[in-house]
PDB file of C-alpha atoms in Angstrom:
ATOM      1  CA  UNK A1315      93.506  97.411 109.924  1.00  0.00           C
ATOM      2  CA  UNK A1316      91.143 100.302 108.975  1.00  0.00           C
ATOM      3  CA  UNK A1317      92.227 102.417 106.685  1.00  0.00           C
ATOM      4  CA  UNK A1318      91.750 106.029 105.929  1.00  0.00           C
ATOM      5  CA  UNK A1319      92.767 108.305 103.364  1.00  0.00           C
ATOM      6  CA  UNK A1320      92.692 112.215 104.204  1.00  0.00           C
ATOM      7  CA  UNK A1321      93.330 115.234 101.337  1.00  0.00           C
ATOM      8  CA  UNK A1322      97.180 114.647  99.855  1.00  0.00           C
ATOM      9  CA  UNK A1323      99.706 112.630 101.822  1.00  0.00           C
ATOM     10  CA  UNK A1324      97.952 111.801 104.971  1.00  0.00           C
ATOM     11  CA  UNK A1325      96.546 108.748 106.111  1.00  0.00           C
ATOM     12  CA  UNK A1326      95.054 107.299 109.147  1.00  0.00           C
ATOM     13  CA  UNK A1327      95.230 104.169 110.264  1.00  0.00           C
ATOM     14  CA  UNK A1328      93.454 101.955 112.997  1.00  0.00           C
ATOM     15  CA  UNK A1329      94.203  99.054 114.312  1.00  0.00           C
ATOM     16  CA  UNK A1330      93.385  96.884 117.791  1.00  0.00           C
ATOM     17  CA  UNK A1331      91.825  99.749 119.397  1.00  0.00           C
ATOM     18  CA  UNK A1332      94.763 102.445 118.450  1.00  0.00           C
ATOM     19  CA  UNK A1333      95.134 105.020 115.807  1.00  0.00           C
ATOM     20  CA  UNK A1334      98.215 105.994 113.789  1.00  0.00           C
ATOM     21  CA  UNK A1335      98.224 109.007 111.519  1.00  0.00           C
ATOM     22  CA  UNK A1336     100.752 109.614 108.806  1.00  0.00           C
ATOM     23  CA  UNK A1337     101.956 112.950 107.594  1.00  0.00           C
ATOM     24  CA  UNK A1338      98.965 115.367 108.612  1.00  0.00           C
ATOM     25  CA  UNK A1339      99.711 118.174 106.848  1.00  0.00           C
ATOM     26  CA  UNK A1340      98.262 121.889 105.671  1.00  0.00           C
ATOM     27  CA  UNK A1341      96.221 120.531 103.162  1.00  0.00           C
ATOM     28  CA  UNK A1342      94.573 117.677 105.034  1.00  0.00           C
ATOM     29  CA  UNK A1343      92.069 117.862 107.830  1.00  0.00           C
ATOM     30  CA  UNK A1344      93.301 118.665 110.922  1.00  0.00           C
ATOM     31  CA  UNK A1345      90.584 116.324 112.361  1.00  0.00           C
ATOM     32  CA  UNK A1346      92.498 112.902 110.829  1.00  0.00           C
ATOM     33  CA  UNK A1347      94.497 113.509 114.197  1.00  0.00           C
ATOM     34  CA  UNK A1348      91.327 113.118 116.529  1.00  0.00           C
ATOM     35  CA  UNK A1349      92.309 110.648 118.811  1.00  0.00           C
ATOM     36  CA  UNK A1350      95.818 109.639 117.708  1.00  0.00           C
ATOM     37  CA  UNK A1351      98.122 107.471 120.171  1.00  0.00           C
ATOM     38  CA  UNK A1352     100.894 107.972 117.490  1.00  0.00           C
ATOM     39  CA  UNK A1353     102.087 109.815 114.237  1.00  0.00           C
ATOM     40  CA  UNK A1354     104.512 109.183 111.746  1.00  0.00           C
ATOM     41  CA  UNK A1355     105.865 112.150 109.780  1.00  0.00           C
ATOM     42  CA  UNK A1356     107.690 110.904 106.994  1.00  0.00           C
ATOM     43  CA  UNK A1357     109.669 114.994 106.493  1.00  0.00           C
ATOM     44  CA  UNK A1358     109.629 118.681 107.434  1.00  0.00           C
ATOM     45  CA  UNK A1359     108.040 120.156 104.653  1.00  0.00           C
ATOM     46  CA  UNK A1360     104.682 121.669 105.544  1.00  0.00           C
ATOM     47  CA  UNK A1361     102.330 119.532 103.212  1.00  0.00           C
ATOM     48  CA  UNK A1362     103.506 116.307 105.108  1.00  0.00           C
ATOM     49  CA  UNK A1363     103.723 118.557 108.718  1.00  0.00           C
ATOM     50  CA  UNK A1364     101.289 121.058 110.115  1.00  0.00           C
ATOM     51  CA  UNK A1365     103.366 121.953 113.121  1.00  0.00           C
ATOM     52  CA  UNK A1366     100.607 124.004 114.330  1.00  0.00           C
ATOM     53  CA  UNK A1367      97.567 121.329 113.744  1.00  0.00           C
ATOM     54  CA  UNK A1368     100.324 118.980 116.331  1.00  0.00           C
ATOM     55  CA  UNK A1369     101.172 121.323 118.924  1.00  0.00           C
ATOM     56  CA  UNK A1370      96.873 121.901 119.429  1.00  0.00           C
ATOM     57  CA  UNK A1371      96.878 118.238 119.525  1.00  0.00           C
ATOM     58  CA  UNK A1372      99.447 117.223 121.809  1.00  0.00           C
ATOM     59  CA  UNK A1373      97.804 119.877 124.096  1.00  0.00           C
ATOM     60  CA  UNK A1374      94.772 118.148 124.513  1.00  0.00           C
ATOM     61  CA  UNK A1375      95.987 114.492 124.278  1.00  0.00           C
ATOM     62  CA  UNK A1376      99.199 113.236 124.349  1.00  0.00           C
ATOM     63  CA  UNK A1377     100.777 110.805 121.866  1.00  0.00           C
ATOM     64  CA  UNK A1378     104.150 110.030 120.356  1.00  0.00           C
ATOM     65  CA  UNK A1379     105.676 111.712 117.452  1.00  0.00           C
ATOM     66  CA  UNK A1380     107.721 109.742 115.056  1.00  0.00           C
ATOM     67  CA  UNK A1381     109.893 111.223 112.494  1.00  0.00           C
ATOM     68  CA  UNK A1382     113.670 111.918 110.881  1.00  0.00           C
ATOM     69  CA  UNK A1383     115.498 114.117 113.431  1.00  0.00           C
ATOM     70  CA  UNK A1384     115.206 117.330 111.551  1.00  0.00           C
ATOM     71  CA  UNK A1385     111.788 117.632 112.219  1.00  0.00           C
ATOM     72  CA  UNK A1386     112.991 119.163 115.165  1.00  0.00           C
ATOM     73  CA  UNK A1387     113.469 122.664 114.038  1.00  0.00           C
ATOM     74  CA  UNK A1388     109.787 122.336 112.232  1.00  0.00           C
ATOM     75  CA  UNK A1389     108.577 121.159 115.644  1.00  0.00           C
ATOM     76  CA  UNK A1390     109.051 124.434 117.665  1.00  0.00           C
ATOM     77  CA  UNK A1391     107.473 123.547 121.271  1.00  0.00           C
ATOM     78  CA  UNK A1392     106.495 120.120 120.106  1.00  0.00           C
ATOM     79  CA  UNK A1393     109.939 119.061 119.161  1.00  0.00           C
ATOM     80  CA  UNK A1394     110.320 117.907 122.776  1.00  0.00           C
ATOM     81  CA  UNK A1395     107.853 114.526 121.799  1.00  0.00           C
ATOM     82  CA  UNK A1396     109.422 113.798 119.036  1.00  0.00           C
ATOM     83  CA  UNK A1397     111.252 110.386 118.611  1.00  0.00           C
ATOM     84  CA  UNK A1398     113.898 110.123 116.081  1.00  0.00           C
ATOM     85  CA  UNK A1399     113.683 107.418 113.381  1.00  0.00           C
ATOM     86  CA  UNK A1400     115.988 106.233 110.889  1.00  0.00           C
ATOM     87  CA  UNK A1401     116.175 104.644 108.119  1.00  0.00           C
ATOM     88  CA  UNK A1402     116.969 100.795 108.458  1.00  0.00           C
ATOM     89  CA  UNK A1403     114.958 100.500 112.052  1.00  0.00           C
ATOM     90  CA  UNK A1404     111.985  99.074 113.304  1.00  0.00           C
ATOM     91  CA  UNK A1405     109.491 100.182 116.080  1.00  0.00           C
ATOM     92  CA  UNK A1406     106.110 100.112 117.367  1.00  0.00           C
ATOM     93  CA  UNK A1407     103.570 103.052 117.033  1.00  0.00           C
ATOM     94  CA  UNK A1408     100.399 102.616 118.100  1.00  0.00           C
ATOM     95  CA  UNK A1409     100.265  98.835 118.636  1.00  0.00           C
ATOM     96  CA  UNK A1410     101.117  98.735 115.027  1.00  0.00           C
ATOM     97  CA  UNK A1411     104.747  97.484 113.769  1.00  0.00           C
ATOM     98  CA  UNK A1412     106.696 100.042 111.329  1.00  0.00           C
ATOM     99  CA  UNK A1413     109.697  99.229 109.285  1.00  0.00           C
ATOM    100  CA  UNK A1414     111.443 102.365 107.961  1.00  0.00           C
ATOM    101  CA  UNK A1415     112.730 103.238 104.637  1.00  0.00           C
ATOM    102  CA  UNK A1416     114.751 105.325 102.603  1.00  0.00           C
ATOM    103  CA  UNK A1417     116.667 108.422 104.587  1.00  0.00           C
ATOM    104  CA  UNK A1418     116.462 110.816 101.951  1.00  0.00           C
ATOM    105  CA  UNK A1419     113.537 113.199 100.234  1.00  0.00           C
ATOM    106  CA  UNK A1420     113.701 112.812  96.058  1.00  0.00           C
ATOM    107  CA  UNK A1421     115.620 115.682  94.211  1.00  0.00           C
ATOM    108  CA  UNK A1422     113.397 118.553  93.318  1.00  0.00           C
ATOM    109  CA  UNK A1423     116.316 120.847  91.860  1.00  0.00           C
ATOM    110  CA  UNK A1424     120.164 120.634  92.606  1.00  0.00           C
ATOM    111  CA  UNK A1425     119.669 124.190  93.967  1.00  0.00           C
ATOM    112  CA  UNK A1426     117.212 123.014  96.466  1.00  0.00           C
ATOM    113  CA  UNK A1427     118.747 121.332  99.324  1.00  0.00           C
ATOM    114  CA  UNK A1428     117.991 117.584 100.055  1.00  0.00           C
ATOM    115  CA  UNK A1429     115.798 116.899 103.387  1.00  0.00           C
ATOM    116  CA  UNK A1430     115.550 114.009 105.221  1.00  0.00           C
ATOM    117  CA  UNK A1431     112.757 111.566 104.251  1.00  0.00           C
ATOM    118  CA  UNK A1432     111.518 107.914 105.788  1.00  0.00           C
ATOM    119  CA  UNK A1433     109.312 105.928 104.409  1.00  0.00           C
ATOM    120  CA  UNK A1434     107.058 103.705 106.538  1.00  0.00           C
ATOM    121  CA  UNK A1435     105.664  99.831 106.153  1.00  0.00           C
ATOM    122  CA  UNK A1436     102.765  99.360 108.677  1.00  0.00           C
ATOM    123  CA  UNK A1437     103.041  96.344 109.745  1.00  0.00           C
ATOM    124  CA  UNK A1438     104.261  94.256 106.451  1.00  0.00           C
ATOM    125  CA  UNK A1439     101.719  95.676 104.735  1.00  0.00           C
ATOM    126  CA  UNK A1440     100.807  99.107 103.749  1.00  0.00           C
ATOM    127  CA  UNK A1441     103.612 100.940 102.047  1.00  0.00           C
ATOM    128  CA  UNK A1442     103.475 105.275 102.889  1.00  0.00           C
ATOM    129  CA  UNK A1443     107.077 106.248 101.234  1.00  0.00           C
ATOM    130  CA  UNK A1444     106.469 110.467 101.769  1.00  0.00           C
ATOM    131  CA  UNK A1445     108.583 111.884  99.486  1.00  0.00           C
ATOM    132  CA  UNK A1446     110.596 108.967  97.640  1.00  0.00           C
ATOM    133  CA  UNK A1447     110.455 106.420  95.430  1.00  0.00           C
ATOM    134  CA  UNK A1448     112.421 104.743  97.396  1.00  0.00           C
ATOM    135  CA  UNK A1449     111.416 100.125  97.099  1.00  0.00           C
ATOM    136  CA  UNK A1450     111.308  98.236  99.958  1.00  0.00           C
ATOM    137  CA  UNK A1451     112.580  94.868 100.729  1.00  0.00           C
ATOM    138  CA  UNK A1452     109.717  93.024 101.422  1.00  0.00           C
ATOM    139  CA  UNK A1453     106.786  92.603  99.650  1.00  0.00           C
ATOM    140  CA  UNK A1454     103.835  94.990 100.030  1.00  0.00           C
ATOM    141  CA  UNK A1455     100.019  94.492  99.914  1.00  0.00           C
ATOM    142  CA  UNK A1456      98.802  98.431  99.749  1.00  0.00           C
ATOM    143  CA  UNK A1457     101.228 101.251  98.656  1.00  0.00           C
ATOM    144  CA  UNK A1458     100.081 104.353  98.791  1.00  0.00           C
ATOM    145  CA  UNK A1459     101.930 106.270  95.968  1.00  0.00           C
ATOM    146  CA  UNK A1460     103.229 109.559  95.068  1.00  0.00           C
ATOM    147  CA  UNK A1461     101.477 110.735  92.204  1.00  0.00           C
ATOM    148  CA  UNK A1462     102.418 114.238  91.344  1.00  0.00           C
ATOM    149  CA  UNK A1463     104.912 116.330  92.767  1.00  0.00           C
ATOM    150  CA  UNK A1464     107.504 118.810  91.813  1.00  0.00           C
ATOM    151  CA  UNK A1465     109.807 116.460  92.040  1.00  0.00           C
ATOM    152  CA  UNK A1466     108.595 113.394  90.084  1.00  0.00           C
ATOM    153  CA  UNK A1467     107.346 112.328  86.853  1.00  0.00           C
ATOM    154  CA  UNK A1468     104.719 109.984  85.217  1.00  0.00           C
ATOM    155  CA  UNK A1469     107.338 107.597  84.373  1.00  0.00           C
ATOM    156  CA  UNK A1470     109.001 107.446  87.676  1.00  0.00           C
ATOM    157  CA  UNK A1471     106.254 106.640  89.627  1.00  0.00           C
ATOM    158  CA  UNK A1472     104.875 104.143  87.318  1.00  0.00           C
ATOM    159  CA  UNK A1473     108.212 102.068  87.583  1.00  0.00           C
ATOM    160  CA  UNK A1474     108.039 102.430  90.935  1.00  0.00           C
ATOM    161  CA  UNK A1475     104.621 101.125  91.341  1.00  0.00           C
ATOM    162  CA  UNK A1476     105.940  97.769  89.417  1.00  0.00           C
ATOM    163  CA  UNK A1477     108.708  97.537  90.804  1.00  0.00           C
ATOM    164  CA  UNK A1478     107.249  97.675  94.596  1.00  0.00           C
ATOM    165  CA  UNK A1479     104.320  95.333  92.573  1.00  0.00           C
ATOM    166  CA  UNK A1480     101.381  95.110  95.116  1.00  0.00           C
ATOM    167  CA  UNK A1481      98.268  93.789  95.060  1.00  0.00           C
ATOM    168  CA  UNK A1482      97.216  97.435  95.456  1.00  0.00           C
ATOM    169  CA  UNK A1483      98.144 101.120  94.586  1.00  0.00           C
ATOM    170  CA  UNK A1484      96.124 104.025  96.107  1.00  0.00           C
ATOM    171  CA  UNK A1485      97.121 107.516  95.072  1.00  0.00           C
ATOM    172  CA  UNK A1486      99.476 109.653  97.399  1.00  0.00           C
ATOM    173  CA  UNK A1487     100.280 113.296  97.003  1.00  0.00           C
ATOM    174  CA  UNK A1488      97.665 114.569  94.863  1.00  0.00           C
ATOM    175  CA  UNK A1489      96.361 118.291  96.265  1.00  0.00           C
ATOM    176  CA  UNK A1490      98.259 119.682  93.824  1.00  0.00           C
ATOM    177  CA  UNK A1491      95.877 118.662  91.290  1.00  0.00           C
ATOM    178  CA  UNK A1492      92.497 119.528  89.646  1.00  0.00           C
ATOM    179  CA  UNK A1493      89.940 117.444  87.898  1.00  0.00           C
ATOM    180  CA  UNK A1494      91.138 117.443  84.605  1.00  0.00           C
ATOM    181  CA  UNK A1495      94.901 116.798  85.762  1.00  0.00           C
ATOM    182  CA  UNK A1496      92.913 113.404  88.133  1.00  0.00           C
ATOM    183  CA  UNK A1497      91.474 112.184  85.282  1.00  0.00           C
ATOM    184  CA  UNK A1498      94.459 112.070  82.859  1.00  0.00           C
ATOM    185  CA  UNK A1499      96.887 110.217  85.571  1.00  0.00           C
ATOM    186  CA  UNK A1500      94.100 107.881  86.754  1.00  0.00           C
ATOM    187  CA  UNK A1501      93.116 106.760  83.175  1.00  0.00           C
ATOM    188  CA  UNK A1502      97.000 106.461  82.967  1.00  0.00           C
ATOM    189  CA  UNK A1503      98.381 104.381  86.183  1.00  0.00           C
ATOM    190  CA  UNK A1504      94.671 102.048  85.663  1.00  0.00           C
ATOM    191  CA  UNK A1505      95.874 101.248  82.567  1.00  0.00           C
ATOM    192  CA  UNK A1506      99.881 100.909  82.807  1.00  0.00           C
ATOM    193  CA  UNK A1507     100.293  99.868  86.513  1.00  0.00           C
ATOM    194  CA  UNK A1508      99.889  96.651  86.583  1.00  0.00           C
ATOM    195  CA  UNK A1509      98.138  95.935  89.184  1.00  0.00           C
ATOM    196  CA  UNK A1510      94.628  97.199  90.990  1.00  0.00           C
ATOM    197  CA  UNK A1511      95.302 101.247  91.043  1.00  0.00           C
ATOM    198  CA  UNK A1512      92.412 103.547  92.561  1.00  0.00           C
ATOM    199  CA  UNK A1513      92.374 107.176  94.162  1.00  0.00           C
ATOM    200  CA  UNK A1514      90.202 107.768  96.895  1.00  0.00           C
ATOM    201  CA  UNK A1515      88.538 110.622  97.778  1.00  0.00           C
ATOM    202  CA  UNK A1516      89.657 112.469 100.979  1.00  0.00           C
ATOM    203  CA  UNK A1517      87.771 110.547 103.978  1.00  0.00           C
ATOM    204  CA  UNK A1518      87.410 107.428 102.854  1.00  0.00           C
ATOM    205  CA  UNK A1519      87.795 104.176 104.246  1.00  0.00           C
ATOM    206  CA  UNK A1520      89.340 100.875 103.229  1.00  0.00           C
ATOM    207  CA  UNK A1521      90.543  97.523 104.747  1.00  0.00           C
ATOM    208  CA  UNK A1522      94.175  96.452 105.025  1.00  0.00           C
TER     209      UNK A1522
END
């Protein structure tokens, strides 16, 4: 698999000819959905789903829409496509196998209600959790992880990334950011994760 990492949470992944795109949001390039057979939206909130960016797709090719069932309000027109996933199942999406994860979106604030949230493991072995720190059961090579968010904190996420304990960690979630705020938490999960951790800038492209 080819991967490649767009601005914040999304990522696009080929493999065998097809192309799966995770959570394509407002702050990523709409263009990371050029030529997509399938997408995987792991909630509703508008950093993971630019409803608008999906309904111009869809229009000029089609491909199915993955996602938690309450996507459908977020949806408008494209609700229609969508194909509800829960948490516990497994499916194909572009050629590519997916085992989802989790159910439920981390706690910002008791007075903000909970949405759902699925994480998604591309075929054993890249690790996209959205909005949760939620572990798998199976062992992962790549996890892409939630860095900074309203709703986590440094110590959180660095248990998590142990306790999921890939060979890899990429950094998830990070638009939010500037430079100085990049360089503290990189020095920080390099040195505490324990294992290889790197960020990589919007449009780049690894192997999986």
């Amino acid at each position: 698999m080819q991967l490649t990492k767009y601005a914040h949470s999304c990522l696009r992944v080929e493999h065998d000819g097809g192309v799966l795109v995770i959570d394509p949001g407002v702050f990523s390039d709409p263009a990371a959905l050029d030529g997509a057979d399938a997408v995987l939206i792991t909630h509703e909130h508008p950093d993971h789903l630019d409803a608008a960016a999906i309904t111009r797709q869809l229009d000029r090719r089609p491909f199915t829409l993955h996602g938690p069932s309450s996507l459908s309000a977020a949806l408008g027109d494209a609700a229609e496509t969508l194909q509800p996933v829960r948490a516990g199942e497994s499916f194909t999406a572009a050629g590519v196998a997916i085992r989802a994860y989790g159910g439920r979106h981390a706690v910002i604030h008791p007075d903000i209600p909970v949405v759902e949230n699925i994480g998604y493991l591309i075929n054993d072995v890249v690790y996209h959790p959205g909005d949760s720190l939620v572990v798998p059961d199976l062992p992962v090579d790549t996890l892409f992880a939630p860095i900074h968010a309203p709703w986590n904190k440094f110590s959180e996420v660095l248990d998590f990334i142990r306790a999921v304990a890939p060979r890899r960690a990429y950094a998830l979630h990070d638009a939010l950011l500037n430079d100085n705020g990049y360089a503290v938490l990189d020095r920080q999960y390099s040195a505490l994760s324990r294992t290889d951790y790197r960020r990589l800038e919007p449009g780049t492209r690894v192997d999986a």
